[in-house]
Coordinates of C-alpha atoms and ligand atoms in Angstrom, one line a residue:
X1 CA -69.3 90.0 -100.5
X2 CA -72.7 88.9 -101.6
X3 CA -73.8 89.5 -105.2
X4 CA -75.9 92.4 -104.1
X5 CA -73.0 94.0 -102.2
X6 CA -70.8 93.6 -105.2
X7 CA -73.4 95.3 -107.4
X8 CA -73.7 98.2 -104.9
X9 CA -69.9 98.6 -104.7
X10 CA -69.7 98.7 -108.4
X11 CA -72.3 101.3 -108.7
X12 CA -70.8 103.3 -106.0
X13 CA -67.3 103.3 -107.4
X14 CA -68.6 104.5 -110.7
X15 CA -70.5 107.2 -108.9
X16 CA -67.5 108.2 -106.9
X17 CA -65.4 108.6 -110.1
X18 CA -68.0 111.1 -111.3
X19 CA -68.0 113.0 -108.0
X20 CA -64.2 113.1 -108.0
X21 CA -64.1 114.8 -111.3
X22 CA -66.7 117.4 -110.4
X23 CA -65.5 121.0 -110.3
X24 CA -66.8 121.6 -106.7
X25 CA -64.8 118.7 -105.3
X26 CA -61.0 119.0 -105.2
X27 CA -58.7 116.1 -104.6
X28 CA -58.2 116.9 -100.9
X29 CA -62.0 117.0 -100.3
X30 CA -62.5 113.8 -102.3
X31 CA -59.8 111.9 -100.5
X32 CA -60.8 113.2 -97.1
X33 CA -64.5 112.8 -97.2
X34 CA -65.7 110.7 -100.1
X35 CA -63.1 108.1 -100.7
X36 CA -64.1 105.6 -98.0
X37 CA -67.8 106.1 -98.2
X38 CA -69.9 103.1 -99.4
X39 CA -73.4 102.4 -100.7
X40 CA -75.2 100.4 -98.2
X41 CA -78.6 100.2 -99.7
X42 CA -80.3 101.1 -102.9
X43 CA -84.1 100.7 -103.5
X44 CA -86.3 102.2 -106.2
X45 CA -86.6 105.5 -104.4
X46 CA -83.7 105.7 -102.0
X47 CA -79.9 105.3 -101.7
X48 CA -78.2 104.9 -98.3
X49 CA -74.6 106.0 -98.2
X50 CA -72.5 105.1 -95.1
X51 CA -69.5 106.9 -93.8
X52 CA -67.2 106.3 -90.8
X53 CA -67.0 109.8 -89.3
X54 CA -69.5 112.5 -88.3
X55 CA -67.6 115.1 -90.2
X56 CA -67.9 113.1 -93.4
X57 CA -71.6 112.7 -92.8
X58 CA -71.9 116.5 -92.4
X59 CA -69.9 117.2 -95.6
X60 CA -71.7 114.6 -97.7
X61 CA -75.1 115.7 -96.4
X62 CA -74.3 119.2 -97.9
X63 CA -73.6 117.6 -101.3
X64 CA -76.7 115.4 -101.6
X65 CA -77.7 117.0 -104.9
X66 CA -74.3 116.3 -106.4
X67 CA -74.4 112.7 -105.1
X68 CA -77.8 112.2 -106.4
X69 CA -77.0 113.7 -109.9
X70 CA -73.9 111.5 -110.1
X71 CA -75.8 108.4 -109.1
X72 CA -78.4 109.3 -111.7
X73 CA -75.7 109.1 -114.4
X74 CA -74.8 105.6 -113.3
X75 CA -78.2 104.0 -112.7
X76 CA -80.3 106.2 -114.9
X77 CA -83.0 107.1 -112.4
X78 CA -83.5 109.6 -109.6
X79 CA -83.3 108.5 -106.1
X80 CA -83.3 110.3 -102.8
X81 CA -80.0 110.0 -101.0
X82 CA -79.3 109.8 -97.3
X83 CA -76.0 109.7 -95.5
X84 CA -75.6 107.6 -92.3
X85 CA -72.8 107.0 -89.9
X86 CA -71.5 103.5 -89.7
X87 CA -72.0 103.5 -86.0
X88 CA -75.7 104.6 -86.5
X89 CA -76.3 101.7 -88.8
X90 CA -74.7 99.3 -86.2
X91 CA -76.8 100.8 -83.4
X92 CA -80.0 100.6 -85.5
X93 CA -79.3 97.0 -86.2
X94 CA -78.6 96.2 -82.6
X95 CA -81.8 98.0 -81.5
X96 CA -83.7 95.9 -84.0
X97 CA -82.4 92.7 -82.5
X98 CA -83.4 93.8 -79.0
X99 CA -86.9 94.8 -80.2
X100 CA -87.5 91.6 -82.1
X101 CA -86.3 89.2 -79.5
X102 CA -87.0 91.2 -76.4
X103 CA -83.9 89.3 -75.0
X104 CA -80.7 90.8 -73.7
X105 CA -78.7 88.0 -75.1
X106 CA -77.0 88.8 -78.4
X107 CA -76.9 92.5 -77.8
X108 CA -74.6 94.0 -75.2
X109 CA -75.4 97.5 -76.4
X110 CA -71.7 98.5 -76.1
X111 CA -70.8 101.2 -78.5
X112 CA -67.8 99.9 -80.5
X113 CA -66.2 103.2 -81.4
X114 CA -65.5 104.4 -77.8
X115 CA -62.2 102.8 -76.7
X116 CA -59.3 103.5 -74.5
X117 CA -57.2 103.9 -77.6
X118 CA -59.1 106.9 -78.8
X119 CA -59.4 108.6 -75.4
X120 CA -56.9 111.3 -74.7
X121 CA -55.7 111.5 -71.1
X122 CA -54.9 114.7 -69.3
X123 CA -55.0 116.0 -65.7
X124 CA -58.8 116.6 -66.0
X125 CA -59.6 113.0 -66.6
X126 CA -56.6 111.0 -65.5
X127 CA -58.2 109.7 -62.3
X128 CA -61.4 108.5 -64.0
X129 CA -59.3 107.1 -66.9
X130 CA -57.0 105.1 -64.6
X131 CA -59.8 103.8 -62.4
X132 CA -61.8 102.7 -65.6
X133 CA -58.7 101.0 -67.0
X134 CA -58.2 99.2 -63.7
X135 CA -61.8 97.9 -63.7
X136 CA -61.5 96.9 -67.3
X137 CA -58.2 95.1 -66.7
X138 CA -59.4 93.2 -63.7
X139 CA -63.2 93.3 -63.6
X140 CA -64.8 93.0 -60.1
X141 CA -61.4 93.0 -58.4
X142 CA -60.6 96.6 -57.8
X143 CA -63.7 98.7 -57.1
X144 CA -67.2 97.8 -57.6
X145 CA -69.1 99.9 -58.2
X146 CA -66.9 102.5 -59.9
X147 CA -68.9 105.7 -60.0
X148 CA -67.8 108.3 -62.5
X149 CA -69.3 111.8 -62.3
X150 CA -68.9 115.1 -64.1
X151 CA -70.7 117.5 -66.4
X152 CA -72.0 116.7 -69.8
X153 CA -69.6 116.2 -72.6
X154 CA -66.5 115.3 -70.6
X155 CA -66.2 111.7 -71.7
X156 CA -68.2 109.6 -69.2
X157 CA -70.1 107.6 -71.9
X158 CA -66.8 107.2 -73.8
X159 CA -65.0 105.7 -70.7
X160 CA -68.0 103.5 -69.9
X161 CA -68.0 101.9 -73.3
X162 CA -64.2 101.7 -73.4
X163 CA -64.4 99.5 -70.3
X164 CA -67.0 97.3 -72.1
X165 CA -65.0 97.0 -75.3
X166 CA -61.8 96.3 -73.4
X167 CA -63.4 93.5 -71.4
X168 CA -65.1 92.0 -74.4
X169 CA -61.9 91.9 -76.3
X170 CA -59.8 90.4 -73.5
X171 CA -62.5 87.9 -72.5
X172 CA -65.0 87.2 -75.3
X173 CA -67.0 85.0 -72.9
X174 CA -67.6 87.7 -70.4
X175 CA -71.2 88.8 -70.3
X176 CA -71.2 92.6 -70.6
X177 CA -74.2 94.9 -70.8
X178 CA -74.3 98.6 -71.3
X179 CA -77.5 100.6 -70.7
X180 CA -78.6 104.1 -69.8
X181 CA -80.7 104.4 -66.7
X182 CA -83.7 105.6 -68.7
X183 CA -83.4 102.5 -70.9
X184 CA -83.2 100.4 -67.8
X185 CA -86.3 102.0 -66.4
X186 CA -88.3 101.4 -69.6
X187 CA -87.1 97.8 -69.7
X188 CA -88.4 97.4 -66.1
X189 CA -91.7 99.0 -67.0
X190 CA -92.1 96.8 -70.1
X191 CA -91.1 93.6 -68.3
X192 CA -93.6 94.3 -65.6
X193 CA -96.3 94.9 -68.2
X194 CA -95.7 91.6 -70.0
X195 CA -95.0 89.6 -66.8
X196 CA -91.4 88.9 -67.7
X197 CA -89.8 90.8 -64.8
X198 CA -88.4 87.7 -63.2
X199 CA -86.7 86.6 -66.4
X200 CA -85.3 90.2 -66.8
X201 CA -83.8 90.1 -63.3
X202 CA -82.4 86.7 -63.9
X203 CA -80.7 87.8 -67.1
X204 CA -79.2 90.8 -65.4
X205 CA -78.1 88.8 -62.4
X206 CA -76.0 86.6 -64.6
X207 CA -74.0 89.5 -66.1
X208 CA -70.3 89.8 -65.4
X209 CA -70.2 93.5 -66.1
X210 CA -73.0 96.0 -65.8
X211 CA -72.4 99.5 -67.2
X212 CA -75.1 102.0 -66.4
X213 CA -74.9 105.5 -67.9
X214 CA -76.5 108.6 -66.5
X215 CA -77.8 107.0 -63.3
X216 CA -79.3 110.3 -62.2
X217 CA -82.3 109.5 -64.4
X218 CA -83.2 106.7 -62.0
X219 CA -84.4 109.4 -59.6
X220 CA -88.0 109.2 -58.6
X221 CA -88.6 105.8 -60.3
X222 CA -89.4 103.8 -57.2
X223 CA -90.2 100.5 -58.7
X224 CA -87.0 100.6 -60.8
X225 CA -85.1 101.5 -57.6
X226 CA -86.2 98.2 -56.0
X227 CA -85.3 96.1 -59.0
X228 CA -82.0 97.9 -59.5
X229 CA -81.1 97.5 -55.8
X230 CA -81.8 93.8 -56.1
X231 CA -79.6 93.4 -59.2
X232 CA -76.9 95.6 -57.8
X233 CA -76.6 93.5 -54.6
X234 CA -76.6 90.3 -56.5
X235 CA -73.8 91.4 -58.8
X236 CA -71.7 93.0 -56.0
X237 CA -72.0 89.9 -53.8
X238 CA -70.7 87.8 -56.6
X239 CA -67.8 90.2 -57.2
X240 CA -69.0 91.3 -60.6
X241 CA -68.1 94.6 -62.0
X242 CA -70.6 97.5 -62.0
X243 CA -69.7 100.9 -63.4
X244 CA -72.1 103.9 -63.1
X245 CA -71.9 107.4 -64.4
X246 CA -73.8 110.5 -63.4
X247 CA -73.7 114.2 -63.9
X248 CA -73.1 114.7 -60.2
X249 CA -71.7 113.1 -57.1
X250 CA -73.9 110.2 -55.7
X251 CA -74.9 112.2 -52.6
X252 CA -76.2 115.1 -54.7
X253 CA -78.6 113.0 -56.8
X254 CA -82.0 114.1 -55.5
X255 CA -84.9 111.6 -55.6
X256 CA -82.8 108.5 -55.0
X257 CA -83.4 106.3 -52.0
X258 CA -80.8 106.5 -49.2
X259 CA -79.9 102.8 -49.5
X260 CA -79.1 103.3 -53.2
X261 CA -77.0 106.4 -52.6
X262 CA -75.0 104.5 -49.9
X263 CA -74.5 101.6 -52.3
X264 CA -73.3 103.8 -55.1
X265 CA -70.8 105.4 -52.8
X266 CA -69.5 102.1 -51.5
X267 CA -66.9 101.6 -54.2
X268 CA -64.8 104.4 -55.7
X269 CA -66.2 107.7 -56.9
X270 CA -64.1 109.7 -59.3
X271 CA -64.8 113.1 -60.9
X272 CA -64.1 114.4 -64.4
X273 CA -63.3 118.0 -65.2
X274 CA -63.2 120.3 -68.1
X275 CA -60.1 119.7 -70.2
X276 CA -57.1 122.0 -69.6
X277 CA -55.6 123.9 -72.5
X278 CA -52.9 121.3 -73.3
X279 CA -55.4 118.4 -73.1
X280 CA -57.8 120.4 -75.3
X281 CA -55.1 120.8 -77.9
X282 CA -54.1 117.2 -77.8
X283 CA -57.8 116.2 -78.2
X284 CA -58.1 118.5 -81.2
X285 CA -55.0 117.2 -82.9
X286 CA -56.1 113.6 -82.2
X287 CA -59.6 114.3 -83.7
X288 CA -58.0 115.7 -86.8
X289 CA -55.7 112.8 -87.2
X290 CA -58.7 110.4 -86.7
X291 CA -60.6 112.1 -89.5
X292 CA -57.5 111.7 -91.7
X293 CA -57.1 115.5 -91.7
X294 CA -53.6 116.8 -92.2
X295 CA -52.7 118.7 -89.1
X296 CA -51.0 121.4 -91.2
X297 CA -54.4 122.2 -92.6
X298 CA -55.2 124.4 -89.6
X299 CA -52.9 127.1 -88.2
X300 CA -51.6 126.4 -84.7
X301 CA -53.0 129.8 -83.7
X302 CA -56.4 128.6 -84.7
X303 CA -56.2 125.4 -82.7
X304 CA -55.1 127.4 -79.7
X305 CA -58.1 129.7 -80.2
X306 CA -60.4 126.7 -80.1
X307 CA -58.7 125.1 -77.2
X308 CA -59.0 128.4 -75.2
X309 CA -62.6 129.2 -76.1
X310 CA -64.4 125.9 -76.5
X311 CA -62.8 123.9 -73.7
X312 CA -65.8 123.7 -71.4
X313 CA -66.3 120.2 -72.5
X314 CA -65.0 117.9 -75.2
X315 CA -68.3 117.8 -77.2
X316 CA -67.9 121.6 -77.6
X317 CA -64.3 121.2 -78.8
X318 CA -65.4 118.6 -81.3
X319 CA -68.3 120.8 -82.4
X320 CA -66.0 123.8 -82.9
X321 CA -63.5 121.8 -85.0
X322 CA -66.3 120.4 -87.2
X323 CA -67.8 123.8 -87.7
X324 CA -64.5 125.3 -88.7
X325 CA -63.7 122.6 -91.3
X326 CA -67.3 122.7 -92.6
X327 CA -67.1 126.5 -92.9
X328 CA -63.8 126.4 -94.6
X329 CA -65.0 123.9 -97.2
X330 CA -68.1 125.9 -98.0
X331 CA -66.9 129.4 -97.7
X332 CA -63.1 129.4 -97.5
X333 CA -60.6 128.3 -100.1
X334 CA -60.9 124.7 -98.9
X335 CA -57.2 124.7 -98.3
X336 CA -55.3 125.9 -95.2
X337 CA -57.4 127.3 -92.4
X338 CA -56.0 130.6 -91.0
X339 CA -57.1 132.8 -88.2
X340 CA -59.3 135.0 -90.4
X341 CA -61.3 132.0 -91.7
X342 CA -61.6 130.8 -88.1
X343 CA -63.1 134.1 -86.9
X344 CA -65.6 134.0 -89.7
X345 CA -66.6 130.5 -88.7
X346 CA -67.2 131.4 -85.1
X347 CA -68.8 134.8 -85.6
X348 CA -71.9 134.8 -83.5
X349 CA -71.3 131.5 -81.8
X350 CA -70.9 131.7 -78.1
X351 CA -67.6 130.9 -76.7
X352 CA -67.3 129.8 -73.0
X353 CA -68.1 133.1 -71.4
X354 CA -66.3 132.3 -68.1
X355 CA -63.0 132.7 -70.0
X356 CA -63.3 136.5 -69.9
X357 CA -65.1 137.1 -66.7
X358 CA -63.8 136.1 -63.4
X359 CA -66.1 133.6 -61.6
X360 CA -65.8 131.0 -58.9
X361 CA -65.7 128.4 -61.6
X362 CA -62.8 130.2 -63.4
X363 CA -60.9 130.7 -60.1
X364 CA -61.2 127.0 -59.3
X365 CA -60.2 126.0 -62.8
X366 CA -57.1 128.2 -62.9
X367 CA -55.9 127.3 -59.4
X368 CA -56.5 123.6 -60.0
X369 CA -54.6 123.8 -63.4
X370 CA -51.8 125.8 -61.8
X371 CA -51.2 123.0 -59.2
X372 CA -52.0 120.1 -61.5
X373 CA -55.1 119.2 -59.6
X374 CA -58.7 118.7 -60.7
X375 CA -61.6 121.0 -59.7
X376 CA -63.2 118.1 -57.9
X377 CA -60.1 117.7 -55.7
X378 CA -60.3 121.4 -54.8
X379 CA -63.8 121.0 -53.4
X380 CA -63.2 117.5 -52.0
X381 CA -62.9 116.6 -48.4
X382 CA -59.2 115.8 -48.9
X383 CA -56.8 117.4 -46.5
X384 CA -53.7 116.4 -48.4
X385 CA -51.3 119.2 -48.0
X386 CA -51.0 120.3 -51.7
X387 CA -54.7 120.0 -52.2
X388 CA -55.6 122.0 -49.0
X389 CA -53.0 124.7 -50.0
X390 CA -54.5 125.1 -53.4
X391 CA -58.0 125.2 -51.9
X392 CA -57.0 127.9 -49.5
X393 CA -55.6 130.0 -52.4
X394 CA -58.7 129.6 -54.4
X395 CA -60.9 130.6 -51.5
X396 CA -58.7 133.6 -50.8
X397 CA -59.0 134.7 -54.5
X398 CA -62.8 134.3 -54.4
X399 CA -62.8 136.7 -51.5
X400 CA -60.3 139.1 -53.0
X401 CA -61.5 139.3 -56.6
X402 CA -65.2 138.6 -56.2
X403 CA -65.7 140.0 -52.7
X404 CA -68.0 137.1 -51.9
X405 CA -69.2 136.4 -48.3
X406 CA -67.3 133.7 -46.4
X407 CA -70.4 131.6 -46.2
X408 CA -71.0 131.7 -49.9
X409 CA -67.3 130.7 -50.5
X410 CA -67.7 127.8 -48.1
X411 CA -70.7 126.6 -50.1
X412 CA -68.7 126.7 -53.3
X413 CA -65.9 124.6 -51.7
X414 CA -67.6 121.4 -50.6
X415 CA -70.1 123.0 -48.1
X416 CA -67.5 124.2 -45.7
X417 CA -68.5 126.6 -42.9
X418 CA -67.6 130.3 -42.9
X419 CA -65.0 130.0 -40.1
X420 CA -63.0 127.5 -42.2
X421 CA -63.0 129.9 -45.0
X422 CA -62.0 132.8 -42.7
X423 CA -59.1 130.8 -41.4
X424 CA -58.0 129.8 -44.8
X425 CA -57.9 133.4 -46.0
X426 CA -56.0 134.4 -42.9
X427 CA -53.4 131.7 -43.6
X428 CA -52.9 132.8 -47.2
X429 CA -52.4 136.4 -46.1
X430 CA -49.7 135.3 -43.6
X431 CA -48.0 133.1 -46.2
X432 CA -47.9 135.9 -48.7
X433 CA -46.2 138.1 -46.1
X434 CA -43.5 135.6 -45.1
X435 CA -42.8 133.6 -48.2
X436 CA -41.7 135.2 -51.4
X437 CA -42.2 132.1 -53.6
X438 CA -45.7 131.8 -52.3
X439 CA -46.3 135.5 -53.1
X440 CA -44.9 135.0 -56.6
X441 CA -47.2 132.0 -57.2
X442 CA -50.2 134.1 -56.1
X443 CA -49.2 136.9 -58.5
X444 CA -48.9 134.4 -61.4
X445 CA -52.3 132.9 -60.7
X446 CA -53.9 136.3 -60.5
X447 CA -52.3 137.3 -63.7
X448 CA -53.7 134.3 -65.5
X449 CA -57.1 135.1 -64.0
X450 CA -57.2 138.7 -65.1
X451 CA -55.5 138.6 -68.5
Ligands
LIG1 P1 -70.5 112.5 -71.4 O1 -71.0 111.1 -71.4 O2 -69.6 112.9 -70.3 O3 -71.6 113.6 -71.7 P2 -69.2 111.7 -73.9 O4 -68.5 110.5 -73.4 O5 -70.5 111.5 -74.7 O6 -69.5 112.7 -72.7 O7 -68.2 112.6 -74.7 C1 -68.6 113.6 -75.7 C2 -67.7 113.5 -76.9 O8 -66.4 113.8 -76.6 C3 -67.6 112.1 -77.4 O9 -67.5 112.1 -78.8 C4 -66.3 111.5 -76.9 O10 -65.7 110.5 -77.7 C5 -65.5 112.8 -76.9 N1 -64.5 112.7 -75.8 C6 -64.7 113.0 -74.5 N2 -63.5 112.9 -73.8 C7 -62.6 112.6 -74.7 C8 -61.2 112.3 -74.6 N3 -60.5 112.5 -73.4 N4 -60.5 112.0 -75.7 C9 -61.1 111.9 -76.9 N5 -62.4 112.1 -77.0 C10 -63.2 112.5 -76.0
LIG2 MG1 -73.0 110.5 -71.6

């Protein structure tokens, strides 16, 4: 520690002692949220406090007055306090390096807190997880590019960075670079402006691993297409690893050149889906553990409620958990969170509506869950027996419960034509008649859908 850091740590530990003894902060709250905070900077007018988790940031930000009053008692002056996440500080420092040097070297942009260790695997993401791990384990050898697609909040950015972190750790000499496609575009634009495009291409061409997030934002940016195409080919030809993510399948990204789409599809494409109930519960438990929250702090019934109603994506799950804890600290007893507290916390907030109403999305999800498949598999081209069987059942249910036209159902299931859907529905009807196990499965699925 430098002298200044020692000075800060001394001030902060005295301040924390005052906070700890304050009436509005009990032992659990102090230990959970304040104990591992630190004072990163202190100027005449401002104090910057850093915490490891988002939840701590939220809680401390609600207690700024208390923090500032306590700090006043130690340093004898008023300062404005701000609370930052450790990851934000790191990112800000990294961005600064890039801005100053305008070089890629020295900053791989990989976000250190997204790793495979803190990624929970379940049926909805097991394909994308295992493909990512394979690429991380043996970069450039399995599939390049690996293309991961799925809706927002399902863990694409997390996996992409986990690949980067894994490779950096196993081979510190490996040149890894993470970027979003919009950042890539602005780098291209800036390099063209200041005549450094050749050196930009050169730097990119020498990477071992290129991770590009949200590639759909490359759409319509023609100059960037050309540069990206060039870099892409160079890396693939040299058996380097490229991993791309997008909110949709490569063929569905509008405004991308054909040659790019076909390149993107040339490796392996894997889809991610909304987490199932069990996975949602596992994620919630893991997030609590990660924030050093005792899992007995929240009733199981409450966790099930969140897992059922906020499982459209993982970001929503995390948000619901944070909201609940935040609410209980401010309005509850600050102790155990029961169902009543939970209902108070979520009053007025929208839960995923498709849970109560039957929709094609819900039918796909329930059928996929029932057969241990992903929604992507249901709409895929695959004719594997169990996938085709589940697909037929889902189509049949769309017809029976929603009374949709065959053509519309076909569109919903990977753009199949209406006769395929008609045949599928016919087959299901026959199977129900002749196979009692099949009929039983149908009844169970319908029950889940309508309850
Ligand atoms: P996307 O890029 O698909 O929009 P993110 O990767 O940003 O989604 O994920 C949103 C949040 O959910 C992040 O905080 C991420 O760490 C978390 N998350 C997503 N999937 C998982 C998972 N399987 N296990 C643990 N955390 C997850
Ligand atoms: Mg993302």
